[in-house]
Amino acid sequence: MPDPARPFGRVLTAMVTPFTEDGSVDLAGAQELAAHLVDRGHHDGLVVNGTTGESPTVSDAEQTTLLEAVLDAVGDRAVVVAGAGTNDTAHSIDKARAAERLGAHGLLVVTPYYNRPTQRGLLAHFGAVADATDLPVMLYDIPPRSQVPIAVDTLVRLAEHPRIVAVKDAKGNLNDVSWTLARTDLAYYSGDDVLNLALLAVGAVGVVSVVGHVVGPQLAELVAAVEAGDLVRARAVNDALLPVYAGIMGGGQGAMMVKAALHLLGLPAGPTRPPLVDATAEEVAQLRRDLAAGGLLR
């Protein structure tokens, strides 16, 4: 049975969508990558069809086949969370129901982007998506992309919904996180790798990571050290990860750079889809240096 305190596990990665060189979805590559992350990368789960998976440029039909492929590959031994959020409530409901029919274990629902709803609008949107299925829901609070943050009072009200159980936080506001944790039973997951240690220290139960594609075991060690109260060890693990954070999250767009990192490590990724572009030779050279400083390459 899932632990109510950490309903999606401790270490999850927001998985890239591998493409072939002609730009089509690489289902075999996705299954290979998913199996690697779960079986060798110490992952409790994966988020499929999120923004790191380039969901804005992957069609609904492609997202369905991708989710099905990942569930077939690892669904018997890992939590598979389906990205279902859009800036259209009806579309989000359709995606949520499709994910449930395929057997997804949970939903990631991002704050509607671009149309900038009010907090009342957020309550209505998230509530409607959570009402649409029996799956547990992780909210995704990322105002750098959505513009609108989920206010603490809104989170408190959303936490009353029996299926809204967690938050992936990329807001960068530790005060809001602390107040939400003090007022709700929501499980918090760090959605901003450079703040993993800080969010864990104030009460997050795990991470939904981008760099987890390449440092899953280290992230598992980080979470375990914080849980054990060994902040000295946690800081040492985090310090060792800083070059990897810089190379992937500081060197360019996250999906672009983590695909480049996977390529360097011989794992399936393929190119990005426009409007994203692949890393330049200079960016890859710096990434190689950063990964080497993090102990991943020689």
Short mmCIF file of N, CA and C in Angstrom, two decimals, residues 42-176:
data_model
loop_
_atom_site.label_atom_id
_atom_site.label_comp_id
_atom_site.label_asym_id
_atom_site.label_seq_id
_atom_site.Cartn_x
_atom_site.Cartn_y
_atom_site.Cartn_z
N HIS A 42 17.35 3.96 -9.02
CA HIS A 42 16.77 4.14 -7.69
C HIS A 42 15.51 5.00 -7.69
N HIS A 43 14.73 4.92 -8.76
CA HIS A 43 13.51 5.72 -8.85
C HIS A 43 12.31 4.94 -8.32
N ASP A 44 11.52 5.64 -7.51
CA ASP A 44 10.23 5.08 -7.09
C ASP A 44 9.16 5.30 -8.15
N GLY A 45 9.36 6.30 -8.99
CA GLY A 45 8.33 6.60 -9.97
C GLY A 45 8.82 7.52 -11.06
N LEU A 46 7.96 7.70 -12.06
CA LEU A 46 8.24 8.56 -13.20
C LEU A 46 7.02 9.41 -13.49
N VAL A 47 7.27 10.63 -13.92
CA VAL A 47 6.20 11.48 -14.45
C VAL A 47 6.35 11.49 -15.96
N VAL A 48 5.30 11.07 -16.64
CA VAL A 48 5.29 10.97 -18.10
C VAL A 48 4.37 12.07 -18.66
N ASN A 49 4.78 12.66 -19.76
CA ASN A 49 3.99 13.68 -20.44
C ASN A 49 3.90 14.98 -19.64
N GLY A 50 4.97 15.31 -18.93
CA GLY A 50 5.08 16.63 -18.32
C GLY A 50 5.83 17.57 -19.25
N THR A 51 6.14 18.76 -18.76
CA THR A 51 6.81 19.72 -19.63
C THR A 51 8.23 19.29 -19.98
N THR A 52 8.92 18.57 -19.08
CA THR A 52 10.23 18.03 -19.45
C THR A 52 10.09 17.00 -20.55
N GLY A 53 8.93 16.37 -20.62
CA GLY A 53 8.62 15.47 -21.72
C GLY A 53 8.14 16.17 -22.97
N GLU A 54 8.28 17.50 -23.01
CA GLU A 54 7.90 18.33 -24.17
C GLU A 54 6.42 18.18 -24.52
N SER A 55 5.59 18.10 -23.49
CA SER A 55 4.16 17.88 -23.71
C SER A 55 3.49 18.92 -24.62
N PRO A 56 3.95 20.19 -24.63
CA PRO A 56 3.27 21.14 -25.54
C PRO A 56 3.38 20.76 -27.02
N THR A 57 4.39 19.95 -27.38
CA THR A 57 4.56 19.60 -28.79
C THR A 57 4.38 18.11 -29.05
N VAL A 58 3.84 17.39 -28.07
CA VAL A 58 3.53 15.97 -28.24
C VAL A 58 2.00 15.85 -28.26
N SER A 59 1.46 15.33 -29.33
CA SER A 59 0.01 15.28 -29.49
C SER A 59 -0.64 14.38 -28.44
N ASP A 60 -1.94 14.55 -28.25
CA ASP A 60 -2.66 13.70 -27.31
C ASP A 60 -2.53 12.23 -27.69
N ALA A 61 -2.60 11.93 -28.98
CA ALA A 61 -2.47 10.54 -29.42
C ALA A 61 -1.09 9.99 -29.09
N GLU A 62 -0.05 10.80 -29.32
CA GLU A 62 1.30 10.38 -28.98
C GLU A 62 1.47 10.21 -27.48
N GLN A 63 0.88 11.12 -26.71
CA GLN A 63 0.97 11.01 -25.26
C GLN A 63 0.32 9.72 -24.77
N THR A 64 -0.77 9.33 -25.39
CA THR A 64 -1.44 8.09 -25.01
C THR A 64 -0.55 6.88 -25.26
N THR A 65 0.06 6.82 -26.44
CA THR A 65 0.92 5.67 -26.74
C THR A 65 2.16 5.67 -25.87
N LEU A 66 2.69 6.86 -25.55
CA LEU A 66 3.87 6.94 -24.69
C LEU A 66 3.55 6.46 -23.28
N LEU A 67 2.45 6.92 -22.72
CA LEU A 67 2.06 6.50 -21.38
C LEU A 67 1.84 4.99 -21.34
N GLU A 68 1.18 4.48 -22.35
CA GLU A 68 0.94 3.04 -22.41
C GLU A 68 2.26 2.27 -22.45
N ALA A 69 3.21 2.75 -23.24
CA ALA A 69 4.50 2.07 -23.35
C ALA A 69 5.25 2.07 -22.03
N VAL A 70 5.25 3.20 -21.33
CA VAL A 70 5.97 3.28 -20.05
C VAL A 70 5.28 2.41 -19.00
N LEU A 71 3.97 2.41 -18.99
CA LEU A 71 3.25 1.53 -18.06
C LEU A 71 3.57 0.07 -18.34
N ASP A 72 3.65 -0.31 -19.59
CA ASP A 72 4.00 -1.69 -19.93
C ASP A 72 5.41 -2.02 -19.45
N ALA A 73 6.31 -1.04 -19.52
CA ALA A 73 7.71 -1.30 -19.18
C ALA A 73 7.94 -1.37 -17.68
N VAL A 74 7.33 -0.47 -16.90
CA VAL A 74 7.69 -0.38 -15.47
C VAL A 74 6.50 -0.25 -14.54
N GLY A 75 5.28 -0.29 -15.09
CA GLY A 75 4.11 -0.03 -14.26
C GLY A 75 3.89 -1.04 -13.16
N ASP A 76 4.54 -2.21 -13.25
CA ASP A 76 4.38 -3.22 -12.22
C ASP A 76 5.34 -3.02 -11.06
N ARG A 77 6.28 -2.06 -11.18
CA ARG A 77 7.28 -1.89 -10.13
C ARG A 77 7.62 -0.43 -9.84
N ALA A 78 6.88 0.48 -10.40
CA ALA A 78 7.12 1.90 -10.13
C ALA A 78 5.81 2.66 -10.29
N VAL A 79 5.73 3.79 -9.62
CA VAL A 79 4.57 4.68 -9.75
C VAL A 79 4.72 5.46 -11.05
N VAL A 80 3.71 5.40 -11.89
CA VAL A 80 3.72 6.15 -13.15
C VAL A 80 2.64 7.23 -13.05
N VAL A 81 3.10 8.47 -13.03
CA VAL A 81 2.22 9.63 -12.91
C VAL A 81 2.09 10.27 -14.28
N ALA A 82 0.86 10.52 -14.70
CA ALA A 82 0.61 11.08 -16.03
C ALA A 82 0.40 12.58 -15.93
N GLY A 83 1.12 13.33 -16.74
CA GLY A 83 0.84 14.75 -16.86
C GLY A 83 -0.50 14.95 -17.53
N ALA A 84 -1.41 15.64 -16.85
CA ALA A 84 -2.76 15.83 -17.38
C ALA A 84 -3.17 17.29 -17.43
N GLY A 85 -2.31 18.18 -16.99
CA GLY A 85 -2.69 19.58 -16.89
C GLY A 85 -2.51 20.34 -18.19
N THR A 86 -3.48 21.20 -18.49
CA THR A 86 -3.38 22.14 -19.60
C THR A 86 -4.00 23.45 -19.11
N ASN A 87 -4.13 24.41 -20.01
CA ASN A 87 -4.82 25.65 -19.63
C ASN A 87 -6.28 25.63 -20.07
N ASP A 88 -6.82 24.44 -20.27
CA ASP A 88 -8.22 24.23 -20.65
C ASP A 88 -8.77 23.13 -19.75
N THR A 89 -9.71 23.47 -18.88
CA THR A 89 -10.21 22.51 -17.90
C THR A 89 -10.81 21.29 -18.57
N ALA A 90 -11.61 21.49 -19.61
CA ALA A 90 -12.24 20.35 -20.28
C ALA A 90 -11.19 19.43 -20.89
N HIS A 91 -10.17 20.00 -21.50
CA HIS A 91 -9.10 19.20 -22.09
C HIS A 91 -8.35 18.44 -21.00
N SER A 92 -8.09 19.10 -19.88
CA SER A 92 -7.40 18.45 -18.78
C SER A 92 -8.21 17.26 -18.25
N ILE A 93 -9.52 17.43 -18.16
CA ILE A 93 -10.37 16.33 -17.72
C ILE A 93 -10.30 15.16 -18.69
N ASP A 94 -10.34 15.45 -19.98
CA ASP A 94 -10.23 14.39 -20.98
C ASP A 94 -8.90 13.65 -20.84
N LYS A 95 -7.82 14.38 -20.64
CA LYS A 95 -6.51 13.74 -20.49
C LYS A 95 -6.45 12.91 -19.21
N ALA A 96 -7.03 13.43 -18.15
CA ALA A 96 -7.03 12.69 -16.88
C ALA A 96 -7.79 11.37 -17.02
N ARG A 97 -8.93 11.42 -17.67
CA ARG A 97 -9.74 10.20 -17.83
C ARG A 97 -9.02 9.20 -18.75
N ALA A 98 -8.36 9.69 -19.78
CA ALA A 98 -7.61 8.80 -20.66
C ALA A 98 -6.48 8.12 -19.89
N ALA A 99 -5.79 8.88 -19.03
CA ALA A 99 -4.70 8.31 -18.24
C ALA A 99 -5.23 7.24 -17.28
N GLU A 100 -6.37 7.50 -16.69
CA GLU A 100 -6.96 6.51 -15.79
C GLU A 100 -7.31 5.24 -16.55
N ARG A 101 -7.88 5.37 -17.73
CA ARG A 101 -8.25 4.18 -18.50
C ARG A 101 -7.02 3.34 -18.85
N LEU A 102 -5.88 3.99 -19.08
CA LEU A 102 -4.67 3.26 -19.42
C LEU A 102 -4.01 2.61 -18.22
N GLY A 103 -4.38 3.04 -17.01
CA GLY A 103 -3.82 2.42 -15.81
C GLY A 103 -2.79 3.26 -15.09
N ALA A 104 -2.69 4.57 -15.39
CA ALA A 104 -1.78 5.44 -14.66
C ALA A 104 -2.10 5.39 -13.17
N HIS A 105 -1.08 5.61 -12.36
CA HIS A 105 -1.23 5.53 -10.91
C HIS A 105 -1.55 6.87 -10.27
N GLY A 106 -1.38 7.94 -10.99
CA GLY A 106 -1.66 9.27 -10.46
C GLY A 106 -1.59 10.30 -11.57
N LEU A 107 -1.95 11.54 -11.21
CA LEU A 107 -1.98 12.64 -12.17
C LEU A 107 -1.14 13.80 -11.67
N LEU A 108 -0.43 14.44 -12.58
CA LEU A 108 0.23 15.71 -12.31
C LEU A 108 -0.56 16.78 -13.05
N VAL A 109 -1.05 17.78 -12.32
CA VAL A 109 -1.92 18.80 -12.91
C VAL A 109 -1.30 20.17 -12.65
N VAL A 110 -0.81 20.80 -13.71
CA VAL A 110 -0.13 22.08 -13.60
C VAL A 110 -1.14 23.22 -13.52
N THR A 111 -0.73 24.31 -12.91
CA THR A 111 -1.53 25.52 -12.92
C THR A 111 -1.78 25.97 -14.37
N PRO A 112 -3.01 26.27 -14.74
CA PRO A 112 -3.27 26.73 -16.11
C PRO A 112 -2.38 27.94 -16.46
N TYR A 113 -1.75 27.84 -17.61
CA TYR A 113 -0.77 28.83 -18.04
C TYR A 113 -1.38 29.76 -19.08
N TYR A 114 -0.83 30.90 -19.20
CA TYR A 114 -1.15 31.93 -20.19
C TYR A 114 -2.46 32.66 -19.92
N ASN A 115 -3.55 31.94 -19.61
CA ASN A 115 -4.82 32.66 -19.42
C ASN A 115 -4.98 33.23 -18.01
N ARG A 116 -4.06 32.96 -17.10
CA ARG A 116 -3.95 33.63 -15.81
C ARG A 116 -5.27 33.65 -15.02
N PRO A 117 -5.78 32.50 -14.61
CA PRO A 117 -7.02 32.47 -13.83
C PRO A 117 -6.81 33.05 -12.44
N THR A 118 -7.91 33.49 -11.83
CA THR A 118 -7.88 33.93 -10.44
C THR A 118 -7.75 32.71 -9.52
N GLN A 119 -7.61 32.99 -8.23
CA GLN A 119 -7.55 31.88 -7.28
C GLN A 119 -8.87 31.10 -7.27
N ARG A 120 -10.00 31.80 -7.45
CA ARG A 120 -11.29 31.08 -7.57
C ARG A 120 -11.27 30.17 -8.79
N GLY A 121 -10.66 30.67 -9.86
CA GLY A 121 -10.55 29.85 -11.06
C GLY A 121 -9.68 28.62 -10.83
N LEU A 122 -8.61 28.78 -10.07
CA LEU A 122 -7.75 27.63 -9.75
C LEU A 122 -8.50 26.60 -8.93
N LEU A 123 -9.26 27.06 -7.96
CA LEU A 123 -10.07 26.12 -7.15
C LEU A 123 -11.02 25.33 -8.04
N ALA A 124 -11.69 26.02 -8.95
CA ALA A 124 -12.64 25.35 -9.83
C ALA A 124 -11.92 24.38 -10.77
N HIS A 125 -10.80 24.82 -11.34
CA HIS A 125 -10.07 23.99 -12.30
C HIS A 125 -9.54 22.72 -11.64
N PHE A 126 -8.77 22.89 -10.58
CA PHE A 126 -8.17 21.72 -9.93
C PHE A 126 -9.24 20.79 -9.36
N GLY A 127 -10.28 21.38 -8.80
CA GLY A 127 -11.36 20.56 -8.26
C GLY A 127 -12.04 19.74 -9.33
N ALA A 128 -12.29 20.34 -10.50
CA ALA A 128 -12.96 19.63 -11.58
C ALA A 128 -12.10 18.48 -12.10
N VAL A 129 -10.80 18.69 -12.24
CA VAL A 129 -9.93 17.61 -12.71
C VAL A 129 -9.86 16.49 -11.66
N ALA A 130 -9.76 16.86 -10.39
CA ALA A 130 -9.70 15.85 -9.34
C ALA A 130 -11.00 15.07 -9.23
N ASP A 131 -12.11 15.73 -9.53
CA ASP A 131 -13.42 15.06 -9.49
C ASP A 131 -13.59 14.06 -10.63
N ALA A 132 -12.81 14.22 -11.70
CA ALA A 132 -13.06 13.48 -12.94
C ALA A 132 -12.60 12.03 -12.89
N THR A 133 -11.68 11.69 -11.97
CA THR A 133 -11.19 10.32 -11.89
C THR A 133 -11.06 9.92 -10.42
N ASP A 134 -10.65 8.68 -10.21
CA ASP A 134 -10.37 8.19 -8.86
C ASP A 134 -8.88 8.21 -8.55
N LEU A 135 -8.08 8.85 -9.40
CA LEU A 135 -6.63 8.85 -9.22
C LEU A 135 -6.18 9.95 -8.25
N PRO A 136 -5.12 9.70 -7.48
CA PRO A 136 -4.55 10.76 -6.66
C PRO A 136 -3.90 11.83 -7.53
N VAL A 137 -3.98 13.06 -7.08
CA VAL A 137 -3.53 14.21 -7.86
C VAL A 137 -2.38 14.91 -7.15
N MET A 138 -1.35 15.21 -7.94
CA MET A 138 -0.26 16.08 -7.51
C MET A 138 -0.41 17.40 -8.26
N LEU A 139 -0.61 18.49 -7.54
CA LEU A 139 -0.65 19.81 -8.15
C LEU A 139 0.77 20.23 -8.52
N TYR A 140 0.89 21.02 -9.57
CA TYR A 140 2.20 21.51 -10.00
C TYR A 140 2.17 23.03 -9.94
N ASP A 141 2.87 23.58 -8.95
CA ASP A 141 2.88 25.02 -8.69
C ASP A 141 4.17 25.60 -9.25
N ILE A 142 4.08 26.24 -10.41
CA ILE A 142 5.29 26.72 -11.10
C ILE A 142 5.02 28.07 -11.75
N PRO A 143 4.90 29.13 -10.94
CA PRO A 143 4.59 30.45 -11.50
C PRO A 143 5.60 30.99 -12.50
N PRO A 144 6.89 30.56 -12.50
CA PRO A 144 7.74 31.04 -13.60
C PRO A 144 7.21 30.67 -14.99
N ARG A 145 6.45 29.59 -15.08
CA ARG A 145 5.85 29.21 -16.36
C ARG A 145 4.37 29.58 -16.44
N SER A 146 3.65 29.45 -15.33
CA SER A 146 2.19 29.66 -15.36
C SER A 146 1.79 31.10 -15.06
N GLN A 147 2.72 31.88 -14.52
CA GLN A 147 2.49 33.26 -14.08
C GLN A 147 1.73 33.33 -12.76
N VAL A 148 0.75 32.48 -12.57
CA VAL A 148 -0.10 32.55 -11.38
C VAL A 148 0.37 31.52 -10.35
N PRO A 149 0.77 31.96 -9.16
CA PRO A 149 1.09 31.00 -8.10
C PRO A 149 -0.19 30.50 -7.45
N ILE A 150 -0.13 29.31 -6.87
CA ILE A 150 -1.25 28.82 -6.07
C ILE A 150 -1.06 29.37 -4.66
N ALA A 151 -1.95 30.24 -4.22
CA ALA A 151 -1.82 30.88 -2.92
C ALA A 151 -1.97 29.86 -1.80
N VAL A 152 -1.39 30.17 -0.65
CA VAL A 152 -1.46 29.25 0.49
C VAL A 152 -2.91 28.95 0.85
N ASP A 153 -3.74 29.98 0.94
CA ASP A 153 -5.15 29.74 1.30
C ASP A 153 -5.84 28.85 0.27
N THR A 154 -5.47 28.99 -1.00
CA THR A 154 -6.05 28.13 -2.03
C THR A 154 -5.59 26.69 -1.85
N LEU A 155 -4.32 26.49 -1.54
CA LEU A 155 -3.81 25.16 -1.28
C LEU A 155 -4.49 24.52 -0.08
N VAL A 156 -4.75 25.33 0.95
CA VAL A 156 -5.44 24.81 2.13
C VAL A 156 -6.83 24.30 1.75
N ARG A 157 -7.52 25.04 0.91
CA ARG A 157 -8.86 24.60 0.49
C ARG A 157 -8.78 23.39 -0.44
N LEU A 158 -7.81 23.38 -1.34
CA LEU A 158 -7.66 22.24 -2.23
C LEU A 158 -7.31 20.97 -1.48
N ALA A 159 -6.59 21.11 -0.38
CA ALA A 159 -6.19 19.94 0.41
C ALA A 159 -7.39 19.23 1.03
N GLU A 160 -8.54 19.89 1.06
CA GLU A 160 -9.75 19.25 1.58
C GLU A 160 -10.30 18.22 0.61
N HIS A 161 -9.88 18.28 -0.66
CA HIS A 161 -10.35 17.31 -1.65
C HIS A 161 -9.66 15.97 -1.38
N PRO A 162 -10.40 14.89 -1.31
CA PRO A 162 -9.79 13.61 -0.92
C PRO A 162 -8.75 13.09 -1.90
N ARG A 163 -8.77 13.54 -3.15
CA ARG A 163 -7.82 13.03 -4.13
C ARG A 163 -6.68 14.00 -4.43
N ILE A 164 -6.72 15.20 -3.90
CA ILE A 164 -5.59 16.12 -4.05
C ILE A 164 -4.68 15.90 -2.86
N VAL A 165 -3.56 15.21 -3.11
CA VAL A 165 -2.74 14.70 -2.01
C VAL A 165 -1.32 15.25 -1.98
N ALA A 166 -0.90 15.94 -3.04
CA ALA A 166 0.51 16.33 -3.10
C ALA A 166 0.69 17.57 -3.95
N VAL A 167 1.86 18.18 -3.81
CA VAL A 167 2.25 19.36 -4.59
C VAL A 167 3.67 19.16 -5.09
N LYS A 168 3.87 19.36 -6.38
CA LYS A 168 5.22 19.52 -6.93
C LYS A 168 5.50 21.01 -6.92
N ASP A 169 6.47 21.42 -6.14
CA ASP A 169 6.69 22.85 -5.92
C ASP A 169 7.89 23.35 -6.70
N ALA A 170 7.65 24.32 -7.57
CA ALA A 170 8.73 25.02 -8.27
C ALA A 170 8.49 26.52 -8.16
N LYS A 171 7.97 26.93 -7.01
CA LYS A 171 7.63 28.33 -6.78
C LYS A 171 8.80 29.11 -6.18
N GLY A 172 9.67 28.41 -5.48
CA GLY A 172 10.82 29.07 -4.89
C GLY A 172 10.50 29.94 -3.70
N ASN A 173 9.39 29.65 -3.01
CA ASN A 173 8.98 30.45 -1.86
C ASN A 173 8.89 29.53 -0.65
N LEU A 174 9.98 29.44 0.11
CA LEU A 174 10.03 28.51 1.23
C LEU A 174 9.06 28.91 2.34
N ASN A 175 8.77 30.19 2.45
CA ASN A 175 7.80 30.64 3.45
C ASN A 175 6.41 30.06 3.14
N ASP A 176 5.99 30.16 1.87
CA ASP A 176 4.69 29.60 1.49
C ASP A 176 4.65 28.09 1.69
#
